[in-house]
XYZ file of C-alpha atoms in Angstrom:
218
model
C 80.639 84.105 118.215
C 79.686 83.851 114.516
C 81.238 85.504 111.550
C 79.556 89.106 111.011
C 80.933 89.968 108.421
C 78.707 91.461 105.651
C 76.741 88.983 103.667
C 77.816 90.091 100.353
C 81.490 89.211 101.808
C 83.257 92.495 100.071
C 83.655 94.056 104.158
C 83.348 93.817 107.728
C 80.896 95.569 109.845
C 83.172 97.818 111.721
C 86.853 99.287 111.119
C 89.244 101.288 112.843
C 89.329 104.866 112.231
C 92.091 107.222 114.394
C 92.078 104.554 117.440
C 88.054 104.194 117.393
C 86.446 101.394 116.137
C 83.813 102.791 112.608
C 80.531 101.213 111.375
C 82.176 100.535 108.185
C 78.761 102.308 106.600
C 79.551 106.057 108.529
C 83.607 105.526 107.577
C 83.008 108.036 104.997
C 84.828 110.878 103.052
C 84.351 113.375 101.070
C 84.655 112.730 97.037
C 86.651 115.996 96.233
C 89.906 114.702 98.787
C 90.289 111.595 97.506
C 92.863 111.570 94.725
C 94.818 114.168 96.662
C 94.516 111.480 99.755
C 95.559 108.641 96.861
C 97.957 110.423 95.558
C 100.226 110.824 99.519
C 99.356 107.612 101.204
C 100.832 104.949 102.028
C 99.716 101.183 103.446
C 100.503 97.986 104.382
C 98.682 94.523 103.062
C 99.005 92.023 105.617
C 97.014 88.483 105.673
C 95.715 86.753 109.144
C 95.078 82.745 108.438
C 92.438 80.370 110.315
C 93.598 77.834 111.661
C 91.030 75.256 112.488
C 92.427 72.948 113.995
C 93.258 75.918 117.436
C 90.008 77.666 116.589
C 91.659 80.997 115.534
C 93.408 83.612 113.224
C 97.079 83.568 112.560
C 98.351 86.708 111.559
C 101.698 86.464 109.417
C 104.012 88.826 110.486
C 101.933 90.845 111.402
C 104.702 93.532 113.576
C 107.059 93.581 110.589
C 104.319 94.673 108.360
C 103.788 97.225 110.733
C 107.086 98.309 111.528
C 107.630 99.167 107.332
C 104.101 101.296 107.462
C 105.724 103.171 109.260
C 109.019 103.398 108.100
C 107.509 103.828 104.280
C 104.937 107.268 106.225
C 108.285 108.727 107.747
C 110.083 108.453 103.658
C 106.716 109.542 102.603
C 106.888 113.176 105.414
C 103.740 111.958 106.394
C 102.612 112.153 109.584
C 101.832 108.955 111.951
C 100.391 109.798 115.256
C 101.035 105.579 116.029
C 103.391 103.482 117.139
C 103.889 99.908 116.031
C 102.807 98.318 119.124
C 99.661 101.092 119.197
C 98.807 99.567 115.597
C 99.579 95.903 116.469
C 97.117 96.550 118.798
C 94.277 97.670 116.969
C 94.462 95.783 113.878
C 94.085 92.733 116.787
C 91.067 94.941 118.455
C 89.264 95.436 114.619
C 89.736 91.286 113.997
C 87.848 90.191 117.203
C 85.846 93.144 116.650
C 84.722 91.220 113.426
C 84.489 87.745 114.538
C 86.298 86.696 111.706
C 86.264 82.731 111.056
C 88.369 82.875 108.155
C 91.371 83.675 105.967
C 91.291 87.560 106.656
C 92.947 90.133 104.829
C 94.310 93.194 106.261
C 94.656 97.084 105.414
C 96.051 99.899 107.366
C 96.460 103.120 105.336
C 97.514 107.098 106.648
C 96.697 109.053 103.873
C 96.093 113.590 103.965
C 93.206 113.725 105.774
C 90.509 116.673 104.837
C 89.197 117.973 101.367
C 92.819 119.256 99.395
C 93.325 121.975 97.140
C 97.166 120.639 96.932
C 98.110 117.803 94.751
C 101.438 118.465 96.197
C 100.482 118.153 100.268
C 103.231 119.417 102.832
C 104.855 117.442 105.095
C 103.082 119.172 107.584
C 99.754 117.845 106.588
C 97.067 116.518 108.970
C 96.701 112.560 108.138
C 93.979 109.796 109.024
C 94.876 106.513 109.711
C 92.723 103.552 109.077
C 92.365 99.909 109.407
C 90.457 98.342 107.029
C 89.552 94.469 107.359
C 87.368 91.800 104.147
C 87.544 87.612 103.709
C 90.509 86.574 101.479
C 90.200 82.988 100.263
C 93.113 81.562 98.120
C 93.291 82.707 95.038
C 92.365 80.146 91.925
C 95.813 80.546 90.699
C 96.847 79.624 94.201
C 95.602 75.945 93.297
C 95.819 75.945 90.361
C 99.295 77.962 89.217
C 99.823 80.503 87.535
C 100.624 81.971 83.765
C 102.709 84.716 84.397
C 104.500 86.679 81.230
C 106.877 89.306 81.510
C 106.414 92.550 81.438
C 106.812 95.449 79.048
C 107.353 97.697 82.260
C 110.295 98.095 84.418
C 109.725 98.109 87.645
C 110.470 101.120 88.821
C 113.708 102.043 90.753
C 115.683 104.001 94.018
C 116.390 106.300 91.414
C 112.973 107.266 90.273
C 110.042 106.929 93.021
C 111.439 104.280 95.737
C 109.330 100.994 96.064
C 110.857 101.329 99.793
C 107.829 103.266 100.370
C 104.482 100.995 99.780
C 102.244 103.856 98.849
C 99.163 103.929 96.471
C 100.848 105.830 94.142
C 103.609 103.050 93.178
C 101.171 100.750 92.787
C 100.087 102.588 89.646
C 102.586 100.459 87.672
C 101.299 97.135 88.696
C 98.201 98.000 87.626
C 98.532 98.920 84.104
C 101.889 96.184 83.914
C 98.845 93.442 85.090
C 96.426 94.856 82.273
C 98.636 93.951 79.560
C 99.547 90.616 81.346
C 95.521 89.507 80.999
C 94.941 91.157 77.819
C 97.926 88.988 76.357
C 96.132 86.048 77.775
C 98.608 85.594 81.120
C 97.165 85.542 84.780
C 99.826 88.131 85.708
C 102.778 89.857 85.006
C 106.506 90.150 85.822
C 108.526 92.654 85.896
C 112.277 92.639 85.363
C 114.501 95.095 87.501
C 116.863 98.292 85.581
C 119.345 95.823 85.192
C 117.077 93.358 83.004
C 117.249 91.133 86.456
C 114.068 89.580 87.690
C 112.441 91.376 90.306
C 108.642 90.838 91.566
C 104.713 90.664 90.321
C 102.792 93.005 89.594
C 101.294 92.252 93.811
C 103.803 89.304 94.927
C 106.974 88.409 95.882
C 108.976 86.423 93.795
C 110.722 82.499 95.559
C 112.176 80.205 93.755
C 113.567 77.182 95.357
C 117.197 76.761 94.697
C 119.323 72.926 96.431
C 116.391 72.566 98.861
C 116.642 76.970 99.972
C 114.357 79.125 99.324
C 115.661 82.045 98.016
C 114.059 85.788 96.658
C 115.941 88.516 94.752
C 117.682 90.827 96.981
């Protein structure tokens, strides 16, 4: 079956929302809820790679990503209605429904539902869980390499706003660091932690090969 991703390439025909496949154009929420939802939302960024020889998608470490989503919701005091196996089946369902035949980005996320009046939403607030997908070809820097600058911003620590929680709110720092790097003529920023040690990029881990073995910061 050919891909039914929309012609503009930015989104698929359907996404998964609270247990059901929903047409992309109908998956709406009121504008008033947007800011509040972002403050308390947690998410994952999962990639699936098209294998031309096998003619199928291969999702990279799906269980581990979804375990982290569930854990992020717990640490953020967000209600999570779904287990890791249920979410994994939902991811596969939405991928099959969209008929992708190319590398794909998968974003499951959980956020406070409805029109919220409180900026600091309570821990028992109802939530929604959505799984969205879109085509994700390799970035040019994956082929050419990237020019990286050390950011003037230090990575947030566990003593401030825990980076162990994969929350949209944590990525405000990454956004301004990326903008700083690009305005200075670089492709990406590199964060140091509070001790001045290499930590990560604005949206990616850092790894190097040492004596034939790949290593990453702890």
